[in-house]
Coordinates of N, CA, C and O in Angstrom, one line a residue:
D1 N -20.3 6.0 32.7 CA -20.5 5.2 31.6 C -19.3 4.2 31.3 O -18.2 4.7 31.1
F2 N -19.6 3.0 31.4 CA -18.5 2.0 31.2 C -19.0 1.0 30.2 O -19.2 -0.2 30.4
G3 N -19.2 1.5 29.0 CA -19.7 0.7 27.9 C -18.7 -0.3 27.3 O -17.6 -0.3 27.7
C4 N -19.2 -1.0 26.3 CA -18.4 -2.1 25.7 C -17.1 -1.5 25.1 O -16.1 -2.1 25.2
D5 N -17.2 -0.3 24.4 CA -16.0 0.3 23.8 C -14.9 0.5 24.9 O -13.7 0.3 24.6
N6 N -15.4 1.0 26.0 CA -14.4 1.3 27.1 C -13.8 0.1 27.6 O -12.6 0.1 28.0
V7 N -14.5 -1.0 27.7 CA -14.0 -2.3 28.2 C -13.0 -2.8 27.2 O -11.9 -3.3 27.6
I8 N -13.3 -2.7 26.0 CA -12.3 -3.2 24.9 C -11.1 -2.4 25.0 O -9.9 -2.9 24.9
D9 N -11.2 -1.1 25.0 CA -10.0 -0.2 25.1 C -9.2 -0.5 26.4 O -8.0 -0.5 26.3
L10 N -9.9 -0.7 27.5 CA -9.1 -1.1 28.7 C -8.4 -2.4 28.6 O -7.2 -2.5 28.9
A11 N -9.0 -3.4 28.0 CA -8.4 -4.7 27.8 C -7.2 -4.5 26.9 O -6.1 -5.1 27.1
I12 N -7.3 -3.8 25.8 CA -6.2 -3.6 24.9 C -5.0 -2.8 25.6 O -3.9 -3.2 25.4
D13 N -5.4 -1.8 26.4 CA -4.3 -1.1 27.1 C -3.6 -2.1 28.1 O -2.4 -2.0 28.2
L14 N -4.3 -3.0 28.7 CA -3.7 -3.9 29.7 C -2.8 -4.9 28.9 O -1.7 -5.2 29.3
I15 N -3.3 -5.4 27.8 CA -2.5 -6.3 27.0 C -1.2 -5.6 26.5 O -0.1 -6.1 26.5
R16 N -1.4 -4.3 26.0 CA -0.3 -3.6 25.5 C 0.8 -3.4 26.6 O 2.0 -3.6 26.4
S17 N 0.3 -3.1 27.8 CA 1.2 -2.9 28.9 C 2.0 -4.2 29.2 O 3.2 -4.2 29.5
D18 N 1.2 -5.3 29.3 CA 1.8 -6.6 29.6 C 2.8 -7.0 28.5 O 3.9 -7.5 28.8
M19 N 2.5 -6.8 27.2 CA 3.4 -7.1 26.2 C 4.7 -6.2 26.2 O 5.8 -6.7 26.0
Q20 N 4.5 -5.0 26.5 CA 5.7 -4.1 26.7 C 6.6 -4.6 27.8 O 7.8 -4.5 27.6
E21 N 6.0 -5.0 28.9 CA 6.8 -5.5 30.0 C 7.5 -6.8 29.6 O 8.7 -7.0 29.9
L22 N 6.8 -7.7 28.9 CA 7.4 -8.9 28.4 C 8.6 -8.6 27.5 O 9.7 -9.3 27.6
V23 N 8.5 -7.7 26.6 CA 9.5 -7.4 25.6 C 10.8 -6.8 26.3 O 11.9 -7.0 25.8
K24 N 10.6 -6.1 27.4 CA 11.8 -5.6 28.2 C 12.7 -6.8 28.6 O 13.9 -6.5 28.8
Q25 N 12.2 -8.0 28.7 CA 13.0 -9.1 29.0 C 13.9 -9.6 27.9 O 14.8 -10.4 28.0
D26 N 13.6 -9.1 26.7 CA 14.3 -9.5 25.5 C 14.6 -8.3 24.6 O 14.0 -8.2 23.6
S27 N 15.5 -7.5 25.0 CA 15.7 -6.3 24.3 C 17.2 -6.1 23.9 O 17.7 -5.0 23.6
D28 N 18.0 -7.2 23.8 CA 19.4 -7.1 23.5 C 19.7 -7.3 22.0 O 20.6 -8.0 21.6
F29 N 18.9 -6.6 21.2 CA 19.1 -6.6 19.8 C 18.7 -5.2 19.3 O 17.9 -4.5 19.9
E30 N 19.2 -4.8 18.1 CA 18.9 -3.5 17.5 C 17.6 -3.7 16.7 O 17.5 -4.5 15.8
P31 N 16.6 -2.9 17.0 CA 15.3 -3.0 16.3 C 15.5 -2.6 14.8 O 16.4 -1.8 14.5
D32 N 14.7 -3.2 14.0 CA 14.7 -2.9 12.5 C 13.6 -1.9 12.2 O 12.6 -1.8 12.9
D33 N 13.8 -1.2 11.0 CA 12.7 -0.3 10.6 C 11.5 -1.1 10.3 O 10.4 -0.6 10.6
V34 N 11.6 -2.2 9.5 CA 10.5 -3.0 9.1 C 10.7 -4.4 9.6 O 11.8 -4.9 9.5
V35 N 9.6 -5.0 10.2 CA 9.7 -6.4 10.6 C 8.5 -7.1 10.0 O 7.3 -6.6 10.1
I36 N 8.8 -8.1 9.2 CA 7.7 -8.9 8.6 C 7.7 -10.3 9.2 O 8.7 -11.0 9.3
H37 N 6.5 -10.7 9.7 CA 6.4 -12.0 10.2 C 5.8 -12.9 9.1 O 4.7 -12.7 8.6
L38 N 6.7 -13.8 8.7 CA 6.3 -14.7 7.6 C 5.9 -16.1 8.2 O 6.7 -16.9 8.6
R39 N 4.6 -16.2 8.4 CA 4.0 -17.4 9.1 C 3.9 -18.5 8.0 O 2.9 -18.4 7.2
L40 N 4.7 -19.5 8.0 CA 4.7 -20.5 7.0 C 4.1 -21.8 7.4 O 3.4 -22.5 6.6
G41 N 4.3 -22.3 8.6 CA 3.8 -23.6 9.1 C 2.4 -23.8 8.7 O 2.1 -24.8 8.0
D42 N 1.5 -23.1 9.3 CA 0.1 -23.3 9.1 C -0.3 -23.0 7.7 O -1.2 -23.8 7.1
A43 N 0.2 -22.0 7.1 CA -0.1 -21.7 5.7 C 0.2 -22.8 4.7 O -0.5 -23.2 3.8
L44 N 1.4 -23.4 4.9 CA 1.8 -24.5 4.0 C 1.1 -25.8 4.4 O 1.2 -26.8 3.6
Q45 N 0.5 -25.9 5.5 CA -0.3 -27.1 5.9 C -1.6 -27.1 5.2 O -2.4 -28.0 5.3
G46 N -2.0 -25.9 4.6 CA -3.2 -25.8 3.9 C -4.4 -25.4 4.7 O -5.5 -25.7 4.5
S47 N -4.1 -24.5 5.8 CA -5.1 -24.1 6.7 C -5.8 -22.8 6.2 O -6.2 -22.0 7.0
Y48 N -5.9 -22.6 4.9 CA -6.5 -21.4 4.3 C -7.9 -21.2 4.8 O -8.4 -20.1 4.9
D49 N -8.7 -22.3 5.0 CA -10.1 -22.1 5.4 C -10.2 -21.5 6.8 O -11.2 -21.0 7.1
E50 N -9.1 -21.5 7.5 CA -9.1 -20.9 8.8 C -8.6 -19.4 8.8 O -8.3 -18.8 9.8
G51 N -8.5 -18.8 7.6 CA -8.1 -17.4 7.5 C -6.6 -17.2 7.6 O -6.1 -16.2 7.9
I52 N -5.9 -18.3 7.4 CA -4.4 -18.2 7.5 C -3.9 -18.5 6.1 O -4.3 -19.4 5.4
G53 N -2.9 -17.7 5.7 CA -2.3 -17.9 4.4 C -1.1 -16.9 4.2 O -0.7 -16.3 5.1
L54 N -0.6 -17.0 3.0 CA 0.5 -16.2 2.6 C 0.1 -15.0 1.8 O -0.8 -15.0 1.0
L55 N 0.8 -13.9 2.0 CA 0.7 -12.7 1.1 C 1.7 -12.8 0.0 O 2.8 -13.2 0.2
P56 N 1.3 -12.3 -1.2 CA 2.3 -12.2 -2.3 C 3.5 -11.3 -2.0 O 3.3 -10.3 -1.2
D57 N 4.6 -11.6 -2.5 CA 5.8 -10.8 -2.2 C 5.6 -9.3 -2.5 O 6.0 -8.4 -1.8
N58 N 4.9 -9.0 -3.6 CA 4.7 -7.6 -4.0 C 3.7 -6.9 -3.1 O 3.8 -5.7 -3.0
T59 N 2.9 -7.6 -2.3 CA 2.1 -7.0 -1.3 C 2.9 -6.4 -0.2 O 2.7 -5.3 0.3
Y60 N 3.9 -7.2 0.3 CA 4.8 -6.7 1.3 C 5.6 -5.4 0.8 O 5.7 -4.4 1.5
A61 N 6.1 -5.5 -0.4 CA 6.8 -4.4 -1.0 C 5.9 -3.2 -1.1 O 6.3 -2.0 -0.8
Q62 N 4.7 -3.4 -1.5 CA 3.8 -2.2 -1.7 C 3.4 -1.6 -0.4 O 3.4 -0.3 -0.3
I63 N 3.3 -2.4 0.7 CA 3.0 -1.8 2.0 C 4.2 -0.9 2.4 O 4.0 0.2 2.9
I64 N 5.4 -1.5 2.2 CA 6.6 -0.7 2.6 C 6.7 0.6 1.8 O 7.0 1.6 2.4
R65 N 6.5 0.5 0.5 CA 6.6 1.7 -0.4 C 5.5 2.7 0.1 O 5.8 3.9 0.1
D66 N 4.3 2.3 0.4 CA 3.3 3.2 0.8 C 3.7 3.9 2.1 O 3.5 5.1 2.2
V67 N 4.3 3.2 3.0 CA 4.7 3.9 4.3 C 5.9 4.8 4.0 O 5.9 6.0 4.5
E68 N 6.8 4.4 3.2 CA 7.9 5.3 2.8 C 7.4 6.6 2.2 O 7.8 7.7 2.6
H69 N 6.5 6.4 1.3 CA 5.9 7.6 0.6 C 5.1 8.5 1.5 O 5.3 9.7 1.6
E70 N 4.3 7.9 2.3 CA 3.4 8.6 3.3 C 4.2 9.4 4.3 O 3.9 10.5 4.6
K71 N 5.3 8.8 4.8 CA 6.1 9.4 5.8 C 7.4 10.2 5.3 O 8.1 10.8 6.0
G72 N 7.6 10.0 3.9 CA 8.8 10.7 3.3 C 10.1 10.1 3.9 O 11.0 10.9 4.1
I73 N 10.2 8.8 4.0 CA 11.4 8.2 4.6 C 11.8 7.0 3.7 O 11.0 6.6 2.8
Q74 N 13.0 6.5 3.9 CA 13.4 5.3 3.3 C 13.7 4.3 4.4 O 14.4 4.7 5.4
M75 N 13.3 3.1 4.3 CA 13.5 2.1 5.3 C 15.0 1.6 5.1 O 15.4 1.4 4.0
K76 N 15.7 1.5 6.2 CA 17.1 1.1 6.1 C 17.3 -0.3 6.4 O 18.3 -0.9 6.0
T77 N 16.4 -0.9 7.3 CA 16.6 -2.3 7.6 C 15.2 -3.0 7.5 O 14.2 -2.5 8.0
I78 N 15.2 -4.2 7.0 CA 14.0 -5.0 6.9 C 14.3 -6.4 7.4 O 15.2 -7.1 6.9
S79 N 13.6 -6.8 8.4 CA 13.8 -8.2 9.0 C 12.6 -9.1 8.7 O 11.5 -8.7 8.8
I80 N 12.9 -10.3 8.3 CA 11.9 -11.3 8.0 C 12.0 -12.3 9.2 O 13.0 -12.9 9.3
V81 N 11.0 -12.3 10.0 CA 10.9 -13.3 11.1 C 10.1 -14.5 10.7 O 9.0 -14.4 10.2
T82 N 10.7 -15.7 10.7 CA 10.1 -16.9 10.2 C 10.6 -18.1 11.0 O 11.5 -18.0 11.8
L83 N 10.1 -19.2 10.6 CA 10.5 -20.5 11.1 C 12.0 -20.8 10.9 O 12.5 -20.4 9.9
P84 N 12.6 -21.5 11.8 CA 14.0 -21.9 11.6 C 14.1 -22.9 10.4 O 13.1 -23.5 10.0
F85 N 15.2 -23.0 9.8 CA 15.4 -23.8 8.6 C 16.0 -25.2 9.0 O 16.5 -25.9 8.1
T86 N 15.8 -25.6 10.2 CA 16.3 -26.9 10.7 C 15.1 -27.6 11.4 O 14.3 -27.0 12.1
T87 N 15.0 -28.9 11.1 CA 13.8 -29.7 11.6 C 13.8 -29.8 13.1 O 12.7 -30.0 13.7
D88 N 15.0 -29.7 13.7 CA 15.0 -29.9 15.2 C 14.5 -28.6 16.0 O 14.3 -28.7 17.2
R89 N 14.2 -27.5 15.3 CA 13.8 -26.3 16.0 C 12.3 -25.9 15.6 O 11.9 -24.8 15.9
V90 N 11.6 -26.8 14.9 CA 10.2 -26.5 14.6 C 9.3 -27.5 15.2 O 9.7 -28.6 15.7
R91 N 8.0 -27.2 15.2 CA 7.0 -28.2 15.7 C 7.1 -29.4 14.9 O 7.3 -29.4 13.7
S92 N 7.0 -30.6 15.6 CA 7.1 -31.9 14.8 C 6.3 -32.0 13.6 O 6.7 -32.5 12.6
F93 N 5.0 -31.5 13.7 CA 4.1 -31.6 12.5 C 4.5 -30.5 11.4 O 3.8 -30.5 10.4
D94 N 5.4 -29.7 11.7 CA 5.9 -28.7 10.6 C 7.2 -29.1 10.0 O 7.7 -28.5 9.1
S95 N 7.9 -30.2 10.6 CA 9.2 -30.5 10.2 C 9.3 -30.9 8.7 O 10.3 -30.5 8.1
H96 N 8.3 -31.4 8.1 CA 8.4 -31.8 6.7 C 8.2 -30.5 5.8 O 8.4 -30.6 4.6
L97 N 8.0 -29.4 6.4 CA 7.8 -28.2 5.6 C 9.0 -27.3 5.6 O 9.0 -26.2 5.0
V98 N 10.1 -27.7 6.3 CA 11.3 -26.8 6.4 C 11.8 -26.4 5.1 O 12.2 -25.3 4.9
G99 N 12.0 -27.4 4.2 CA 12.5 -27.1 2.8 C 11.7 -26.0 2.1 O 12.2 -25.1 1.5
R100 N 10.4 -26.2 2.1 CA 9.5 -25.3 1.4 C 9.5 -23.9 2.1 O 9.5 -22.9 1.4
S101 N 9.5 -24.0 3.4 CA 9.6 -22.7 4.2 C 10.8 -21.9 3.8 O 10.8 -20.7 3.7
K102 N 11.9 -22.6 3.7 CA 13.2 -21.9 3.4 C 13.1 -21.3 2.0 O 13.5 -20.1 1.8
L103 N 12.5 -22.0 1.0 CA 12.4 -21.4 -0.3 C 11.5 -20.2 -0.3 O 11.8 -19.2 -0.9
F104 N 10.4 -20.2 0.4 CA 9.5 -19.0 0.5 C 10.2 -17.8 1.1 O 10.2 -16.7 0.7
A105 N 10.9 -18.1 2.2 CA 11.6 -17.0 3.0 C 12.8 -16.4 2.1 O 12.9 -15.2 2.0
L106 N 13.5 -17.3 1.5 CA 14.6 -16.8 0.6 C 14.1 -16.1 -0.6 O 14.7 -15.1 -1.0
D107 N 13.0 -16.5 -1.1 CA 12.4 -15.8 -2.3 C 11.9 -14.4 -1.9 O 12.2 -13.4 -2.6
L108 N 11.2 -14.3 -0.7 CA 10.8 -13.0 -0.2 C 12.0 -12.1 0.0 O 12.0 -10.9 -0.3
S109 N 13.0 -12.6 0.6 CA 14.2 -11.9 0.9 C 14.9 -11.3 -0.4 O 15.2 -10.1 -0.4
A110 N 15.0 -12.2 -1.4 CA 15.6 -11.8 -2.6 C 14.7 -10.7 -3.3 O 15.3 -9.7 -3.8
F111 N 13.4 -10.9 -3.2 CA 12.5 -9.9 -3.8 C 12.6 -8.5 -3.1 O 12.7 -7.5 -3.8
L112 N 12.7 -8.5 -1.8 CA 12.8 -7.3 -1.1 C 14.2 -6.6 -1.3 O 14.2 -5.4 -1.4
K113 N 15.2 -7.4 -1.4 CA 16.5 -6.8 -1.7 C 16.6 -6.1 -3.0 O 17.2 -5.1 -3.2
E114 N 15.9 -6.7 -4.0 CA 15.8 -6.1 -5.3 C 14.9 -4.9 -5.3 O 15.2 -3.9 -5.9
S115 N 13.8 -5.0 -4.6 CA 12.9 -3.9 -4.5 C 13.4 -2.7 -3.7 O 13.0 -1.5 -3.9
F116 N 14.2 -3.0 -2.7 CA 14.7 -1.9 -1.8 C 16.2 -2.0 -1.7 O 16.8 -2.4 -0.6
P117 N 16.9 -1.7 -2.7 CA 18.4 -1.9 -2.7 C 19.1 -1.0 -1.7 O 20.2 -1.3 -1.3
H118 N 18.4 0.0 -1.2 CA 19.0 0.9 -0.2 C 18.9 0.3 1.2 O 19.4 0.8 2.2
A119 N 18.1 -0.8 1.4 CA 17.9 -1.4 2.7 C 18.6 -2.7 2.9 O 18.9 -3.4 2.0
K120 N 19.0 -2.9 4.1 CA 19.6 -4.2 4.5 C 18.4 -5.1 4.8 O 17.6 -4.9 5.7
V121 N 18.3 -6.2 4.1 CA 17.3 -7.2 4.3 C 17.9 -8.5 4.9 O 18.9 -9.0 4.4
K122 N 17.3 -9.0 6.0 CA 17.8 -10.2 6.6 C 16.7 -11.1 7.1 O 15.5 -10.6 7.2
I123 N 17.0 -12.3 7.2 CA 16.1 -13.3 7.8 C 16.5 -13.6 9.2 O 17.6 -14.0 9.4
D124 N 15.6 -13.4 10.1 CA 15.9 -13.7 11.6 C 15.2 -14.9 12.0 O 14.0 -14.9 12.2
N125 N 15.9 -16.0 12.0 CA 15.4 -17.3 12.4 C 16.5 -18.2 13.0 O 16.3 -19.4 13.0
G126 N 17.5 -17.6 13.5 CA 18.6 -18.4 14.1 C 18.3 -18.9 15.5 O 17.2 -18.9 16.0
P127 N 19.4 -19.5 16.1 CA 19.2 -20.1 17.4 C 18.6 -19.2 18.5 O 18.0 -19.7 19.5
L128 N 18.8 -17.9 18.5 CA 18.3 -17.0 19.5 C 16.9 -16.5 19.2 O 16.3 -15.8 20.0
E129 N 16.4 -17.0 18.1 CA 15.1 -16.5 17.6 C 13.9 -17.3 18.2 O 13.4 -18.2 17.6
T130 N 13.6 -17.0 19.4 CA 12.5 -17.7 20.1 C 11.2 -17.0 19.8 O 11.1 -16.0 19.1
T131 N 10.1 -17.5 20.3 CA 8.8 -16.9 20.2 C 8.8 -15.5 20.8 O 8.3 -14.5 20.2
L132 N 9.4 -15.4 22.0 CA 9.5 -14.1 22.6 C 10.3 -13.1 21.8 O 10.0 -11.9 21.6
R133 N 11.4 -13.6 21.1 CA 12.2 -12.7 20.3 C 11.4 -12.3 19.1 O 11.5 -11.1 18.7
A134 N 10.6 -13.1 18.5 CA 9.8 -12.8 17.4 C 8.8 -11.7 17.8 O 8.6 -10.7 17.1
Y135 N 8.1 -11.9 18.9 CA 7.2 -10.9 19.5 C 8.0 -9.6 19.7 O 7.5 -8.5 19.3
S136 N 9.2 -9.6 20.3 CA 10.0 -8.4 20.6 C 10.3 -7.7 19.3 O 10.2 -6.5 19.2
R137 N 10.7 -8.4 18.3 CA 11.1 -7.8 17.0 C 9.9 -7.1 16.4 O 10.0 -5.9 15.9
L138 N 8.7 -7.7 16.4 CA 7.5 -7.1 15.9 C 7.1 -5.8 16.7 O 6.8 -4.8 16.2
I139 N 7.1 -6.0 18.0 CA 6.7 -4.9 18.9 C 7.7 -3.7 18.8 O 7.2 -2.5 18.8
R140 N 8.9 -4.0 18.6 CA 10.0 -2.9 18.6 C 10.3 -2.4 17.2 O 11.2 -1.6 17.1
A141 N 9.6 -2.9 16.2 CA 9.8 -2.3 14.9 C 9.8 -0.8 14.9 O 8.8 -0.2 15.4
K142 N 10.8 -0.2 14.3 CA 10.9 1.3 14.4 C 9.8 2.0 13.5 O 9.3 3.0 13.9
K143 N 9.5 1.5 12.4 CA 8.6 2.1 11.5 C 7.3 1.3 11.1 O 6.3 1.9 10.9
L144 N 7.5 0.0 10.9 CA 6.4 -0.8 10.4 C 6.6 -2.3 10.8 O 7.7 -2.8 10.7
A145 N 5.5 -2.9 11.2 CA 5.4 -4.3 11.5 C 4.3 -4.9 10.5 O 3.2 -4.3 10.5
I146 N 4.7 -5.9 9.8 CA 3.7 -6.5 8.8 C 3.5 -7.9 9.2 O 4.4 -8.7 9.3
C147 N 2.2 -8.3 9.3 CA 1.8 -9.7 9.6 C 0.8 -10.1 8.6 O -0.1 -9.4 8.3
G148 N 1.1 -11.3 8.0 CA 0.1 -11.9 7.2 C -1.1 -12.4 8.0 O -1.0 -12.3 9.2
P149 N -2.0 -13.0 7.4 CA -3.2 -13.6 8.1 C -2.7 -14.7 9.0 O -2.3 -15.8 8.5
S150 N -2.7 -14.5 10.3 CA -2.4 -15.5 11.3 C -2.8 -15.1 12.7 O -3.0 -13.9 12.9
T151 N -3.0 -16.1 13.5 CA -3.3 -15.7 14.9 C -2.0 -15.4 15.7 O -2.1 -14.8 16.7
F152 N -0.9 -15.7 15.2 CA 0.4 -15.5 15.9 C 0.6 -14.0 16.2 O 1.1 -13.6 17.2
C153 N 0.2 -13.2 15.2 CA 0.6 -11.7 15.3 C -0.4 -10.9 16.1 O -0.1 -9.7 16.4
T154 N -1.5 -11.5 16.6 CA -2.5 -10.7 17.3 C -1.8 -10.0 18.6 O -2.0 -8.8 18.8
W155 N -1.1 -10.8 19.3 CA -0.6 -10.3 20.6 C 0.5 -9.3 20.4 O 0.5 -8.2 21.1
P156 N 1.5 -9.5 19.5 CA 2.5 -8.5 19.4 C 2.0 -7.2 18.8 O 2.4 -6.1 19.2
V157 N 1.0 -7.3 17.9 CA 0.4 -6.1 17.3 C -0.3 -5.3 18.4 O -0.2 -4.0 18.5
L158 N -1.0 -6.0 19.3 CA -1.6 -5.3 20.4 C -0.6 -4.7 21.4 O -0.9 -3.7 22.1
G159 N 0.6 -5.2 21.4 CA 1.7 -4.7 22.2 C 2.4 -3.5 21.7 O 3.2 -2.9 22.5
I160 N 2.2 -3.1 20.5 CA 2.9 -2.0 19.9 C 2.5 -0.7 20.7 O 1.3 -0.5 20.9
S161 N 3.5 0.1 21.0 CA 3.2 1.3 21.7 C 2.2 2.2 21.0 O 2.2 2.3 19.8
K162 N 1.4 2.9 21.7 CA 0.4 3.9 21.1 C 1.2 4.9 20.3 O 0.6 5.5 19.4
D163 N 2.4 5.2 20.7 CA 3.2 6.3 20.0 C 3.8 5.8 18.7 O 4.3 6.6 17.9
A164 N 3.9 4.5 18.5 CA 4.5 4.0 17.3 C 3.6 4.1 16.1 O 2.5 4.3 16.1

């Protein structure tokens, strides 16, 4: 019996394996407990009709609290992966959004620092933060990877180890 469910499971296993291999090429950083992908470009362009948008700050905090409570742990590090704050490192049609993107990211960072004073909260969007690095951070998250509605996160989420 090689039904549809088996084919989907096989495809996911192959994608997971390929993503894990890809991530091995970019593993020279310390993984964080929580990694949040903050997809701002498309969301700020007004692509909400495509199922892309922003989650409220308190939604991220509640997800983290729920996992902490469920597992009886405290998150020590929280990484926000997002667009760079310089126009020369974003897609040309996103360059006019850099200022607003920075405000959203800094707001979420401040909110999470206040909500989780025991955790180190940081924004990862510097010169070494490529698409591969963003995928690597999400896949290698120690406890939790959070993605808002976007197509960007489909591949790294499929790449997370079955044991994670």
